[in-house]
CSV table of C-alpha atoms in Angstrom, one decimal:
chain,number,residue,atom,x,y,z
A,15,UNK,CA,47.9,-25.9,-36.4
A,16,UNK,CA,50.6,-28.8,-35.2
A,17,UNK,CA,48.3,-32.1,-34.5
A,18,UNK,CA,49.2,-33.5,-31.3
A,19,UNK,CA,49.5,-37.5,-30.6
A,20,UNK,CA,46.6,-37.5,-28.2
A,21,UNK,CA,44.3,-35.1,-30.1
A,22,UNK,CA,44.7,-32.9,-27.3
A,23,UNK,CA,45.2,-29.3,-27.3
A,24,UNK,CA,46.8,-28.0,-24.2
A,25,UNK,CA,44.5,-28.8,-21.4
A,26,UNK,CA,41.4,-29.0,-23.7
A,27,UNK,CA,41.3,-32.6,-23.8
A,28,UNK,CA,40.0,-34.7,-26.7
A,29,UNK,CA,37.1,-36.6,-25.3
A,30,UNK,CA,35.6,-39.9,-27.0
A,31,UNK,CA,32.1,-41.1,-26.7
A,32,UNK,CA,31.4,-42.9,-23.4
A,33,UNK,CA,30.8,-46.3,-25.4
A,34,UNK,CA,34.6,-45.7,-26.7
A,35,UNK,CA,35.9,-45.6,-23.4
A,36,UNK,CA,34.4,-49.1,-22.5
A,37,UNK,CA,36.9,-51.1,-20.2
A,38,UNK,CA,35.1,-54.6,-20.2
A,39,UNK,CA,35.0,-55.4,-16.4
A,40,UNK,CA,35.3,-52.0,-14.6
A,41,UNK,CA,32.5,-50.7,-12.8
A,42,UNK,CA,32.1,-47.7,-10.6
A,43,UNK,CA,29.6,-49.5,-8.1
A,44,UNK,CA,29.4,-52.9,-6.7
A,45,UNK,CA,26.1,-54.0,-6.1
A,46,UNK,CA,25.1,-56.7,-3.7
A,47,UNK,CA,24.0,-59.7,-5.1
A,48,UNK,CA,20.1,-59.7,-4.6
A,49,UNK,CA,18.6,-62.1,-2.2
A,50,UNK,CA,16.9,-65.0,-3.3
A,51,UNK,CA,13.5,-64.3,-5.1
A,52,UNK,CA,10.8,-66.0,-7.2
A,53,UNK,CA,10.9,-64.8,-10.6
A,54,UNK,CA,7.5,-63.0,-11.6
A,55,UNK,CA,8.6,-62.0,-15.1
A,56,UNK,CA,7.2,-64.8,-16.8
A,57,UNK,CA,10.0,-65.4,-19.4
A,58,UNK,CA,10.7,-61.9,-20.2
A,59,UNK,CA,14.2,-62.0,-18.3
A,60,UNK,CA,16.8,-60.5,-20.5
A,61,UNK,CA,18.8,-63.0,-22.4
A,62,UNK,CA,22.0,-60.9,-23.5
A,63,UNK,CA,24.3,-58.3,-22.2
A,64,UNK,CA,22.7,-54.9,-21.8
A,65,UNK,CA,25.4,-53.1,-23.6
A,66,UNK,CA,26.3,-50.6,-21.3
A,67,UNK,CA,30.0,-49.4,-21.3
A,68,UNK,CA,32.3,-50.5,-18.2
A,69,UNK,CA,34.1,-47.4,-16.4
A,70,UNK,CA,35.4,-46.7,-12.9
A,71,UNK,CA,34.1,-44.0,-11.0
A,72,UNK,CA,37.4,-41.7,-12.0
A,73,UNK,CA,36.6,-42.3,-15.8
A,74,UNK,CA,32.9,-41.7,-15.4
A,75,UNK,CA,33.9,-38.3,-13.3
A,76,UNK,CA,36.4,-37.1,-15.9
A,77,UNK,CA,33.8,-38.2,-18.9
A,78,UNK,CA,31.2,-36.1,-17.6
A,79,UNK,CA,33.4,-33.0,-16.4
A,80,UNK,CA,35.2,-32.7,-19.9
A,81,UNK,CA,31.7,-32.6,-21.7
A,82,UNK,CA,30.6,-30.1,-19.4
A,83,UNK,CA,33.6,-27.9,-20.1
A,84,UNK,CA,32.7,-28.0,-24.0
A,85,UNK,CA,29.5,-26.0,-23.3
A,86,UNK,CA,29.8,-22.5,-24.0
A,87,UNK,CA,27.4,-20.5,-21.7
A,88,UNK,CA,26.8,-17.1,-20.5
A,89,UNK,CA,28.6,-18.1,-17.1
A,90,UNK,CA,31.7,-18.6,-19.7
A,91,UNK,CA,31.6,-15.6,-21.9
A,92,UNK,CA,30.1,-12.8,-23.9
A,93,UNK,CA,27.0,-13.9,-25.7
A,94,UNK,CA,26.0,-11.3,-28.5
A,95,UNK,CA,22.8,-13.4,-29.0
A,96,UNK,CA,21.4,-11.5,-26.1
A,97,UNK,CA,18.2,-12.0,-24.6
A,98,UNK,CA,16.7,-13.8,-27.4
A,99,UNK,CA,18.6,-16.9,-26.2
A,100,UNK,CA,20.5,-16.3,-23.0
A,101,UNK,CA,20.9,-13.1,-21.0
A,102,UNK,CA,22.6,-13.3,-17.4
A,103,UNK,CA,20.1,-14.5,-14.8
A,104,UNK,CA,20.9,-13.4,-11.4
A,105,UNK,CA,21.6,-16.4,-9.0
A,106,UNK,CA,18.9,-15.0,-6.3
A,107,UNK,CA,16.2,-15.9,-8.6
A,108,UNK,CA,17.4,-19.4,-9.1
A,109,UNK,CA,17.5,-19.8,-5.3
A,110,UNK,CA,14.0,-18.7,-4.7
A,111,UNK,CA,12.6,-21.1,-7.4
A,112,UNK,CA,14.4,-24.0,-5.7
A,113,UNK,CA,12.8,-23.2,-2.0
A,114,UNK,CA,11.1,-26.5,-1.2
A,115,UNK,CA,7.6,-24.7,-0.9
A,116,UNK,CA,7.9,-23.4,-4.7
A,117,UNK,CA,10.0,-26.3,-6.2
A,118,UNK,CA,7.9,-29.3,-4.6
A,119,UNK,CA,4.3,-28.0,-5.3
A,120,UNK,CA,1.9,-30.1,-7.2
A,121,UNK,CA,-0.7,-28.9,-9.6
A,122,UNK,CA,-3.2,-31.6,-7.8
A,123,UNK,CA,-2.6,-29.9,-4.2
A,124,UNK,CA,-5.9,-28.7,-2.6
A,125,UNK,CA,-6.4,-24.9,-3.1
A,126,UNK,CA,-6.2,-24.5,0.7
A,127,UNK,CA,-2.4,-25.7,0.5
A,128,UNK,CA,-1.2,-23.5,-2.2
A,129,UNK,CA,-2.4,-20.0,-1.1
A,130,UNK,CA,1.2,-18.7,-1.1
A,131,UNK,CA,1.6,-19.9,-4.7
A,132,UNK,CA,-1.8,-18.4,-5.9
A,133,UNK,CA,-1.0,-15.3,-4.2
A,134,UNK,CA,2.7,-15.0,-6.2
A,135,UNK,CA,0.8,-15.5,-9.4
A,136,UNK,CA,-1.7,-12.7,-8.5
A,137,UNK,CA,1.3,-10.7,-7.3
A,138,UNK,CA,3.1,-11.4,-10.7
A,139,UNK,CA,-0.2,-10.6,-12.8
A,140,UNK,CA,-0.3,-7.3,-11.1
A,141,UNK,CA,3.4,-6.6,-11.9
A,142,UNK,CA,2.7,-7.4,-15.8
A,143,UNK,CA,-0.6,-5.3,-16.0
A,144,UNK,CA,1.4,-2.3,-14.3
A,145,UNK,CA,4.2,-2.4,-16.6
A,146,UNK,CA,2.2,-2.8,-19.6
A,147,UNK,CA,-0.7,-0.7,-19.0
A,148,UNK,CA,-3.2,-3.6,-19.7
A,149,UNK,CA,-6.1,-4.5,-17.6
A,150,UNK,CA,-5.8,-8.5,-17.9
A,151,UNK,CA,-3.1,-11.2,-18.2
A,152,UNK,CA,-3.3,-14.8,-19.0
A,153,UNK,CA,-0.6,-16.6,-17.3
A,154,UNK,CA,-1.0,-20.0,-18.5
A,155,UNK,CA,0.8,-19.7,-22.1
A,156,UNK,CA,4.4,-21.8,-21.8
A,157,UNK,CA,6.5,-19.8,-24.1
A,158,UNK,CA,6.5,-16.8,-26.5
A,159,UNK,CA,4.7,-18.5,-29.5
A,160,UNK,CA,2.2,-19.9,-27.1
A,161,UNK,CA,1.5,-16.6,-25.9
A,162,UNK,CA,1.1,-15.5,-29.8
A,163,UNK,CA,-1.6,-18.1,-29.8
A,164,UNK,CA,-3.2,-17.1,-26.7
A,165,UNK,CA,-3.8,-13.6,-28.2
A,166,UNK,CA,-4.9,-14.6,-31.8
A,167,UNK,CA,-7.3,-17.4,-30.2
A,168,UNK,CA,-8.8,-14.6,-27.7
A,169,UNK,CA,-9.1,-12.2,-30.9
A,170,UNK,CA,-10.8,-15.2,-32.8
A,171,UNK,CA,-13.3,-15.6,-29.9
A,172,UNK,CA,-14.0,-11.9,-29.9
A,173,UNK,CA,-14.8,-11.7,-33.4
A,174,UNK,CA,-17.1,-14.9,-33.3
A,175,UNK,CA,-18.9,-13.2,-30.2
A,176,UNK,CA,-19.9,-10.4,-32.4
A,177,UNK,CA,-20.7,-12.5,-35.3
A,178,UNK,CA,-17.8,-10.9,-37.3
A,179,UNK,CA,-16.1,-13.4,-40.0
A,180,UNK,CA,-13.0,-11.4,-40.7
A,181,UNK,CA,-10.3,-13.8,-42.0
A,182,UNK,CA,-7.1,-11.8,-42.9
A,183,UNK,CA,-4.2,-11.1,-40.6
A,184,UNK,CA,-1.7,-8.4,-41.8
A,185,UNK,CA,2.1,-9.2,-40.8
A,186,UNK,CA,5.0,-6.8,-41.4
A,187,UNK,CA,7.8,-8.5,-43.0
A,188,UNK,CA,9.8,-7.0,-40.0
A,189,UNK,CA,7.7,-8.9,-37.5
A,190,UNK,CA,8.9,-12.2,-36.1
A,191,UNK,CA,8.8,-15.4,-38.1
A,192,UNK,CA,6.3,-17.0,-35.6
A,193,UNK,CA,3.5,-14.3,-36.2
A,194,UNK,CA,2.3,-15.5,-39.5
A,195,UNK,CA,2.6,-19.3,-38.4
A,196,UNK,CA,0.5,-18.4,-35.4
A,197,UNK,CA,-2.3,-16.7,-37.6
A,198,UNK,CA,-2.3,-19.4,-39.8
A,199,UNK,CA,-2.8,-22.0,-37.2
A,200,UNK,CA,-5.9,-20.1,-35.9
A,201,UNK,CA,-7.4,-20.1,-39.3
A,202,UNK,CA,-6.7,-16.6,-40.7
A,203,UNK,CA,-5.2,-15.8,-44.2
A,204,UNK,CA,-1.9,-14.0,-43.5
A,205,UNK,CA,-0.7,-11.0,-45.9
A,206,UNK,CA,2.9,-9.7,-45.5
A,207,UNK,CA,3.1,-5.8,-45.3
A,208,UNK,CA,6.7,-4.4,-46.7
A,209,UNK,CA,9.1,-2.6,-44.8
A,210,UNK,CA,10.1,0.7,-45.8
A,211,UNK,CA,13.8,2.0,-46.5
A,212,UNK,CA,14.0,2.9,-42.8
A,213,UNK,CA,13.5,-0.6,-41.8
A,214,UNK,CA,10.1,0.1,-40.3
A,215,UNK,CA,6.9,-1.1,-41.5
A,216,UNK,CA,5.4,0.7,-44.5
A,217,UNK,CA,2.8,2.4,-42.6
A,218,UNK,CA,1.0,3.8,-45.9
A,219,UNK,CA,0.7,0.4,-47.4
A,220,UNK,CA,-0.8,-1.0,-44.0
A,221,UNK,CA,-3.3,1.7,-43.6
A,222,UNK,CA,-4.4,1.5,-47.2
A,223,UNK,CA,-4.7,-2.5,-46.9
A,224,UNK,CA,-6.9,-2.2,-43.8
A,225,UNK,CA,-10.9,-3.1,-44.5
A,226,UNK,CA,-13.7,-5.1,-43.5
A,227,UNK,CA,-12.0,-8.4,-44.1
A,228,UNK,CA,-8.9,-7.5,-41.8
A,229,UNK,CA,-9.3,-9.5,-38.4
A,230,UNK,CA,-6.1,-7.9,-36.9
A,231,UNK,CA,-2.4,-6.8,-37.5
A,232,UNK,CA,0.4,-8.5,-35.9
A,233,UNK,CA,3.5,-6.1,-35.4
A,234,UNK,CA,6.5,-6.6,-33.5
A,235,UNK,CA,7.9,-3.6,-31.9
A,236,UNK,CA,10.9,-3.1,-31.3
A,237,UNK,CA,11.0,-5.0,-34.7
A,238,UNK,CA,13.4,-7.6,-35.9
A,239,UNK,CA,15.8,-4.9,-37.1
A,240,UNK,CA,16.0,-3.6,-33.6
A,241,UNK,CA,14.2,-0.5,-34.4
A,242,UNK,CA,11.3,1.1,-33.0
A,243,UNK,CA,8.1,1.5,-34.7
A,244,UNK,CA,7.4,5.3,-34.3
A,245,UNK,CA,4.0,5.3,-36.2
A,246,UNK,CA,2.7,2.7,-33.9
A,247,UNK,CA,0.1,5.0,-32.2
A,248,UNK,CA,-1.2,6.3,-35.5
A,249,UNK,CA,-1.3,2.6,-36.8
A,250,UNK,CA,-3.0,1.3,-33.9
A,251,UNK,CA,-5.8,3.9,-34.3
A,252,UNK,CA,-6.1,3.0,-37.8
A,253,UNK,CA,-6.5,-0.4,-37.1
A,254,UNK,CA,-9.2,0.0,-34.5
A,255,UNK,CA,-10.9,2.6,-36.9
A,256,UNK,CA,-11.1,-0.2,-39.3
A,257,UNK,CA,-12.9,-2.6,-36.7
A,258,UNK,CA,-9.8,-4.8,-36.5
A,259,UNK,CA,-7.7,-6.0,-33.5
A,260,UNK,CA,-4.1,-4.7,-32.9
A,261,UNK,CA,-1.6,-7.6,-31.7
A,262,UNK,CA,1.9,-6.5,-30.6
A,263,UNK,CA,4.5,-9.0,-30.2
A,264,UNK,CA,6.4,-8.4,-27.1
A,265,UNK,CA,9.3,-10.5,-27.9
A,266,UNK,CA,11.7,-7.5,-27.5
A,267,UNK,CA,10.1,-6.2,-24.5
A,268,UNK,CA,13.6,-6.0,-22.8
A,269,UNK,CA,14.4,-3.0,-24.7
A,270,UNK,CA,11.3,-0.8,-23.4
A,271,UNK,CA,10.5,-2.2,-19.9
A,272,UNK,CA,9.7,0.7,-17.6
A,273,UNK,CA,9.8,3.3,-20.4
A,274,UNK,CA,6.7,2.5,-22.6
A,275,UNK,CA,3.5,1.2,-21.6
A,276,UNK,CA,1.9,-0.9,-24.7
A,277,UNK,CA,-1.5,-0.1,-23.3
A,278,UNK,CA,-1.0,3.5,-24.1
A,279,UNK,CA,0.4,2.6,-27.6
A,280,UNK,CA,-3.1,0.9,-28.4
A,281,UNK,CA,-2.3,-2.6,-28.3
A,282,UNK,CA,-5.1,-5.3,-27.6
A,283,UNK,CA,-2.8,-8.2,-26.9
A,284,UNK,CA,1.0,-8.8,-26.1
A,285,UNK,CA,2.9,-11.7,-25.2
A,286,UNK,CA,5.6,-11.3,-22.5
A,287,UNK,CA,8.6,-13.8,-22.6
A,288,UNK,CA,9.1,-14.0,-19.0
A,289,UNK,CA,12.5,-15.9,-19.6
A,290,UNK,CA,13.8,-13.3,-22.2
A,291,UNK,CA,12.7,-10.0,-20.4
A,292,UNK,CA,13.0,-11.0,-16.7
A,293,UNK,CA,14.7,-14.1,-15.5
A,294,UNK,CA,15.2,-17.7,-16.3
A,295,UNK,CA,17.9,-19.8,-17.9
A,296,UNK,CA,16.1,-20.8,-21.3
A,297,UNK,CA,18.6,-21.2,-24.5
A,298,UNK,CA,18.2,-24.6,-25.8
A,299,UNK,CA,14.5,-25.0,-25.6
A,300,UNK,CA,13.2,-24.0,-22.4
A,301,UNK,CA,11.7,-23.6,-19.8
A,302,UNK,CA,9.9,-20.3,-20.5
A,303,UNK,CA,6.7,-18.8,-20.0
A,304,UNK,CA,4.7,-16.3,-22.4
A,305,UNK,CA,2.0,-14.5,-20.0
A,306,UNK,CA,-0.5,-12.6,-22.7
A,307,UNK,CA,-1.7,-9.3,-21.6
A,308,UNK,CA,-4.8,-8.5,-23.0
A,309,UNK,CA,-7.1,-5.1,-23.5
A,310,UNK,CA,-10.6,-4.5,-22.1
A,311,UNK,CA,-12.1,-6.1,-25.3
A,312,UNK,CA,-10.1,-9.1,-25.2
A,313,UNK,CA,-10.1,-9.6,-21.5
A,314,UNK,CA,-13.3,-11.8,-21.2
A,315,UNK,CA,-12.1,-14.5,-23.4
A,316,UNK,CA,-8.8,-14.9,-21.8
A,317,UNK,CA,-8.1,-18.8,-21.0
A,318,UNK,CA,-8.7,-21.2,-18.3
A,319,UNK,CA,-7.4,-21.1,-15.6
A,320,UNK,CA,-7.1,-17.5,-13.9
A,321,UNK,CA,-6.5,-16.5,-10.2
A,322,UNK,CA,-9.2,-14.7,-8.3
A,323,UNK,CA,-9.2,-13.4,-5.2
A,324,UNK,CA,-12.4,-13.1,-2.7
A,325,UNK,CA,-13.3,-13.3,0.8
A,326,UNK,CA,-12.3,-17.0,0.8
A,327,UNK,CA,-8.8,-16.2,-0.2
A,328,UNK,CA,-7.3,-17.0,-3.5
A,329,UNK,CA,-8.8,-19.7,-5.8
A,330,UNK,CA,-8.6,-21.0,-9.6
A,331,UNK,CA,-11.3,-20.6,-12.0
A,332,UNK,CA,-11.0,-23.9,-14.0
A,333,UNK,CA,-14.3,-24.4,-15.6
A,334,UNK,CA,-16.7,-22.9,-18.0
A,335,UNK,CA,-19.3,-23.0,-15.4
A,336,UNK,CA,-17.2,-21.0,-13.0
A,337,UNK,CA,-16.1,-18.6,-15.5
A,338,UNK,CA,-19.8,-17.9,-16.6
A,339,UNK,CA,-20.6,-17.3,-12.9
A,340,UNK,CA,-17.4,-14.8,-13.1
A,341,UNK,CA,-18.8,-13.0,-15.9
A,342,UNK,CA,-16.4,-14.1,-18.3
A,343,UNK,CA,-16.2,-16.3,-21.6
A,344,UNK,CA,-12.9,-18.0,-21.8
A,345,UNK,CA,-11.8,-19.5,-25.1
A,346,UNK,CA,-10.8,-22.6,-23.6
A,347,UNK,CA,-7.5,-23.8,-22.0
A,348,UNK,CA,-4.0,-23.7,-23.2
A,349,UNK,CA,-2.3,-26.3,-21.2
A,350,UNK,CA,-3.0,-29.0,-18.9
A,351,UNK,CA,-2.1,-27.0,-15.5
A,352,UNK,CA,-1.8,-23.5,-14.4
A,353,UNK,CA,1.5,-22.0,-16.4
A,354,UNK,CA,5.3,-22.5,-15.6
A,355,UNK,CA,5.5,-21.9,-12.0
A,356,UNK,CA,9.0,-22.1,-11.4
A,357,UNK,CA,9.5,-19.3,-14.3
A,358,UNK,CA,6.8,-17.3,-12.3
A,359,UNK,CA,8.9,-17.2,-9.3
A,360,UNK,CA,12.1,-16.4,-11.2
A,361,UNK,CA,10.4,-13.4,-12.9
A,362,UNK,CA,8.8,-12.1,-9.7
A,363,UNK,CA,11.8,-12.2,-7.8
A,364,UNK,CA,13.7,-10.4,-10.7
A,365,UNK,CA,11.2,-7.8,-10.8
A,366,UNK,CA,11.1,-7.2,-7.0
A,367,UNK,CA,14.6,-7.3,-6.4
A,368,UNK,CA,15.4,-4.8,-9.3
A,369,UNK,CA,12.2,-2.5,-8.6
A,370,UNK,CA,10.6,-0.2,-11.2
A,371,UNK,CA,13.3,2.1,-11.4
A,372,UNK,CA,15.9,-0.8,-11.7
A,373,UNK,CA,13.6,-2.2,-14.7
A,374,UNK,CA,13.9,0.8,-16.4
A,375,UNK,CA,17.6,1.0,-16.1
A,376,UNK,CA,18.3,-2.3,-17.4
A,377,UNK,CA,16.1,-1.5,-20.6
A,378,UNK,CA,18.2,1.8,-20.8
A,379,UNK,CA,21.5,-0.1,-20.3
A,380,UNK,CA,20.7,-2.7,-23.2
A,381,UNK,CA,19.6,-0.1,-25.5
A,382,UNK,CA,23.0,2.1,-24.8
A,383,UNK,CA,25.2,-1.0,-25.1
A,384,UNK,CA,23.5,-1.8,-28.4
A,385,UNK,CA,24.0,2.0,-29.5
A,386,UNK,CA,27.8,1.9,-28.6
A,387,UNK,CA,28.2,-1.4,-30.6
A,388,UNK,CA,26.5,0.3,-33.7
A,389,UNK,CA,28.4,3.6,-33.3
A,390,UNK,CA,31.7,1.9,-32.9
A,391,UNK,CA,31.2,-0.6,-35.8
A,392,UNK,CA,29.2,1.2,-38.4
A,393,UNK,CA,32.5,2.3,-40.2
A,394,UNK,CA,34.0,-1.1,-39.7
A,395,UNK,CA,31.0,-3.3,-40.8
A,396,UNK,CA,27.9,-2.2,-42.7
A,397,UNK,CA,25.0,-0.9,-40.7
A,398,UNK,CA,21.8,-1.7,-42.3
A,399,UNK,CA,20.0,1.3,-41.1
A,400,UNK,CA,20.6,4.7,-39.6
A,401,UNK,CA,20.5,4.6,-35.4
A,402,UNK,CA,20.0,5.0,-33.0
A,403,UNK,CA,18.9,1.5,-32.6
A,404,UNK,CA,16.9,-0.4,-29.8
A,405,UNK,CA,18.6,-3.4,-27.9
A,406,UNK,CA,20.0,-5.0,-31.0
A,407,UNK,CA,22.3,-3.6,-33.5
A,408,UNK,CA,21.9,-4.9,-37.1
A,409,UNK,CA,24.7,-5.1,-39.8
A,410,UNK,CA,24.7,-6.7,-43.2
A,411,UNK,CA,27.2,-8.1,-45.4
A,412,UNK,CA,28.3,-5.5,-47.7
A,413,UNK,CA,31.6,-5.0,-45.6
A,414,UNK,CA,32.7,-8.5,-47.0
A,415,UNK,CA,32.1,-7.5,-50.6
A,416,UNK,CA,34.7,-9.0,-53.0
A,417,UNK,CA,36.6,-10.6,-50.1
A,418,UNK,CA,35.2,-14.3,-50.7
A,419,UNK,CA,34.1,-14.4,-47.0
A,420,UNK,CA,30.6,-15.0,-46.4
A,421,UNK,CA,28.5,-14.0,-43.3
A,422,UNK,CA,28.8,-17.6,-42.3
A,423,UNK,CA,32.7,-17.7,-42.7
A,424,UNK,CA,33.0,-14.5,-40.6
A,425,UNK,CA,30.8,-16.0,-37.7
A,426,UNK,CA,32.9,-19.4,-37.7
A,427,UNK,CA,36.1,-17.3,-37.4
A,428,UNK,CA,34.5,-15.4,-34.3
A,429,UNK,CA,34.4,-19.0,-32.6
A,430,UNK,CA,38.2,-19.1,-32.9
A,431,UNK,CA,38.4,-15.9,-31.0
A,432,UNK,CA,36.3,-17.2,-28.1
A,433,UNK,CA,33.0,-15.7,-28.7
A,434,UNK,CA,29.4,-17.6,-29.7
A,435,UNK,CA,28.5,-16.1,-33.0
A,436,UNK,CA,25.6,-13.3,-33.2
A,437,UNK,CA,22.3,-14.2,-34.8
A,438,UNK,CA,23.1,-14.6,-38.6
A,439,UNK,CA,21.1,-14.5,-41.8
A,440,UNK,CA,18.0,-12.8,-39.7
A,441,UNK,CA,16.0,-10.7,-40.0
A,442,UNK,CA,15.4,-11.8,-43.9
A,443,UNK,CA,14.7,-8.0,-44.7
A,444,UNK,CA,18.5,-7.7,-45.2
A,445,UNK,CA,21.0,-9.6,-47.0
A,446,UNK,CA,23.7,-11.6,-44.9
A,447,UNK,CA,22.4,-9.9,-41.6
A,448,UNK,CA,24.5,-9.7,-38.3
A,449,UNK,CA,22.3,-9.0,-35.5
A,450,UNK,CA,24.1,-8.2,-32.2
A,451,UNK,CA,22.4,-7.9,-28.9
A,452,UNK,CA,24.9,-7.1,-25.9
A,453,UNK,CA,22.2,-6.9,-23.4
A,454,UNK,CA,22.2,-4.8,-20.2
A,455,UNK,CA,24.8,-6.7,-18.1
A,456,UNK,CA,27.7,-6.2,-20.2
A,457,UNK,CA,30.6,-4.2,-19.2
A,458,UNK,CA,32.4,-1.7,-21.2
A,459,UNK,CA,35.4,-3.5,-21.3
A,460,UNK,CA,33.6,-6.6,-22.8
A,461,UNK,CA,32.1,-4.6,-25.5
A,462,UNK,CA,35.5,-3.0,-26.5
A,463,UNK,CA,37.3,-6.2,-26.7
A,464,UNK,CA,34.4,-7.4,-28.9
A,465,UNK,CA,34.6,-4.2,-30.9
A,466,UNK,CA,38.1,-4.8,-31.5
A,467,UNK,CA,37.8,-8.5,-32.0
A,468,UNK,CA,35.1,-7.7,-35.0
A,469,UNK,CA,37.4,-5.0,-36.2
A,470,UNK,CA,40.4,-7.1,-36.6
A,471,UNK,CA,38.4,-9.9,-38.4
A,472,UNK,CA,37.0,-7.7,-40.8
A,473,UNK,CA,40.9,-6.1,-41.4
A,474,UNK,CA,42.1,-9.7,-42.1
A,475,UNK,CA,39.1,-10.5,-44.4
A,476,UNK,CA,40.0,-7.6,-46.5
A,477,UNK,CA,43.9,-8.2,-46.3
A,478,UNK,CA,44.0,-11.8,-46.3
A,479,UNK,CA,41.3,-13.2,-48.3
A,480,UNK,CA,39.0,-16.1,-47.7
A,481,UNK,CA,41.3,-19.1,-47.2
A,482,UNK,CA,41.7,-18.8,-43.5
A,483,UNK,CA,38.0,-18.2,-42.9
A,484,UNK,CA,36.8,-20.9,-45.0
A,485,UNK,CA,38.5,-23.3,-42.5
A,486,UNK,CA,37.4,-21.6,-39.3
A,487,UNK,CA,36.6,-22.9,-36.8
A,488,UNK,CA,40.0,-24.1,-36.4
A,489,UNK,CA,40.6,-23.9,-32.4
A,490,UNK,CA,37.3,-25.8,-31.2
A,491,UNK,CA,36.7,-29.6,-30.4
A,492,UNK,CA,35.4,-30.2,-33.8
A,493,UNK,CA,36.2,-28.0,-36.8
A,494,UNK,CA,34.0,-26.8,-39.5
A,495,UNK,CA,30.8,-29.0,-39.7
A,496,UNK,CA,28.9,-29.7,-42.9
A,497,UNK,CA,25.9,-27.9,-41.5
A,498,UNK,CA,23.5,-29.3,-43.9
A,499,UNK,CA,24.3,-32.9,-43.2
A,500,UNK,CA,24.4,-32.1,-39.6
A,501,UNK,CA,21.0,-30.8,-39.3
A,502,UNK,CA,19.6,-33.3,-41.9
A,503,UNK,CA,21.3,-36.7,-41.3
A,504,UNK,CA,22.6,-36.3,-37.5
A,505,UNK,CA,24.3,-39.3,-36.1
A,506,UNK,CA,22.4,-39.7,-32.9
A,507,UNK,CA,23.2,-43.3,-31.9
A,508,UNK,CA,26.3,-44.9,-31.5
A,509,UNK,CA,27.9,-47.3,-34.2
A,510,UNK,CA,31.3,-48.1,-35.5
A,511,UNK,CA,31.8,-44.7,-37.0
A,512,UNK,CA,31.4,-44.6,-40.8
A,513,UNK,CA,33.3,-41.5,-42.2
A,514,UNK,CA,30.9,-41.0,-44.9
A,515,UNK,CA,28.2,-40.2,-42.2
A,516,UNK,CA,30.2,-38.0,-40.2
A,517,UNK,CA,29.4,-34.3,-40.5
A,518,UNK,CA,33.1,-33.0,-40.1
């Protein structure tokens, strides 16, 4: 591509760092000189310049506007990373979360002044229990992995309460990667159970391993291959018969909401990512919320605090003494206050605006869209397993054999076509994975253009070889990065640039 004098590409403008825009003497504001005052800093007054760049107001506005235009977002285009990173969040839910009565609430307010907020949390809990068929829910976990921790700590507390010293947790290799980390953090020894040729957990290996030393099984369903574990009821019965607990990772709950109740599958605990399944913008680290639903056996050990409703209205059980009077034995407290309240508001608003039928349709549409992609691309890309899939379509890199193009090259070329790449190299059970989650909101037209784009890229890889792919992306503000250098030696402070430190 021909380079331009300015570095700009049409109306996509090259943007220096704000320090590089420094125009000494320029300022966006004029501050009135302070009135005479008595210096009380005791010699701590700054001696030199503060080092901030000088810019006029138009320079500042243009700088940050250009930076905002470099973001790729769900509002800008299709995001095949799906609910795992960012699905569409209706604006209505954001508006409700910003109502002053919700947005300005403080965790230290007297309970009498937050009856509406506690009623909302109680209402949300009832929705979650209804959707999962579970009798109890802990709202306080702040994210999915935090919810896993909550469930496994409840399991540990239940084992301790019955004097049981089981120490082994079985985790299928098709489970989420956080599962073994959570079990290990709770002091358990983790053993991996292999997947079978269908991409599901090898149930024969799992049931053969059950024994008096097994504390729990942690199983993701639908699993990370985008497949439903069809033997799950048989497995949960076998786990319980062996005296262990059955943890179900609910990160992929978006695929089964309104269609399957995990309580009917035999789960003892499952976290629900409100931000993935219902509504809250969360890509890039938060905020999120990971309430954990619990079975009758684990309900007494749910963490503090929790909401109760009696003749005095809504109130929080916040201490072991109050819990003891309420007939429970919480394992403790997971976070400082009462959960991610703004996420609660968005999730409940989503549930109430969708209704039970709407939630069921959303999960159905998510699965339908993924299967449309799988069916349309399985002869072009290489499908890892026979369909149908759930909400994610999984492919691997066999279709790139002998082209010299890697999964990473293919994904980078997708950026030049205006798409954020899909999940790559995960799950680890297949080589060179490309995991595509379209979610429920994408139209037929959007999916058809995406499918046609992938088919064209695959054709170019076969016909033209690797050279063009190795250079991709070429149409972005920055070209192909040395990702290892960018991740391990990021240049986060502004200094006069040294080329050997630059990632590009």
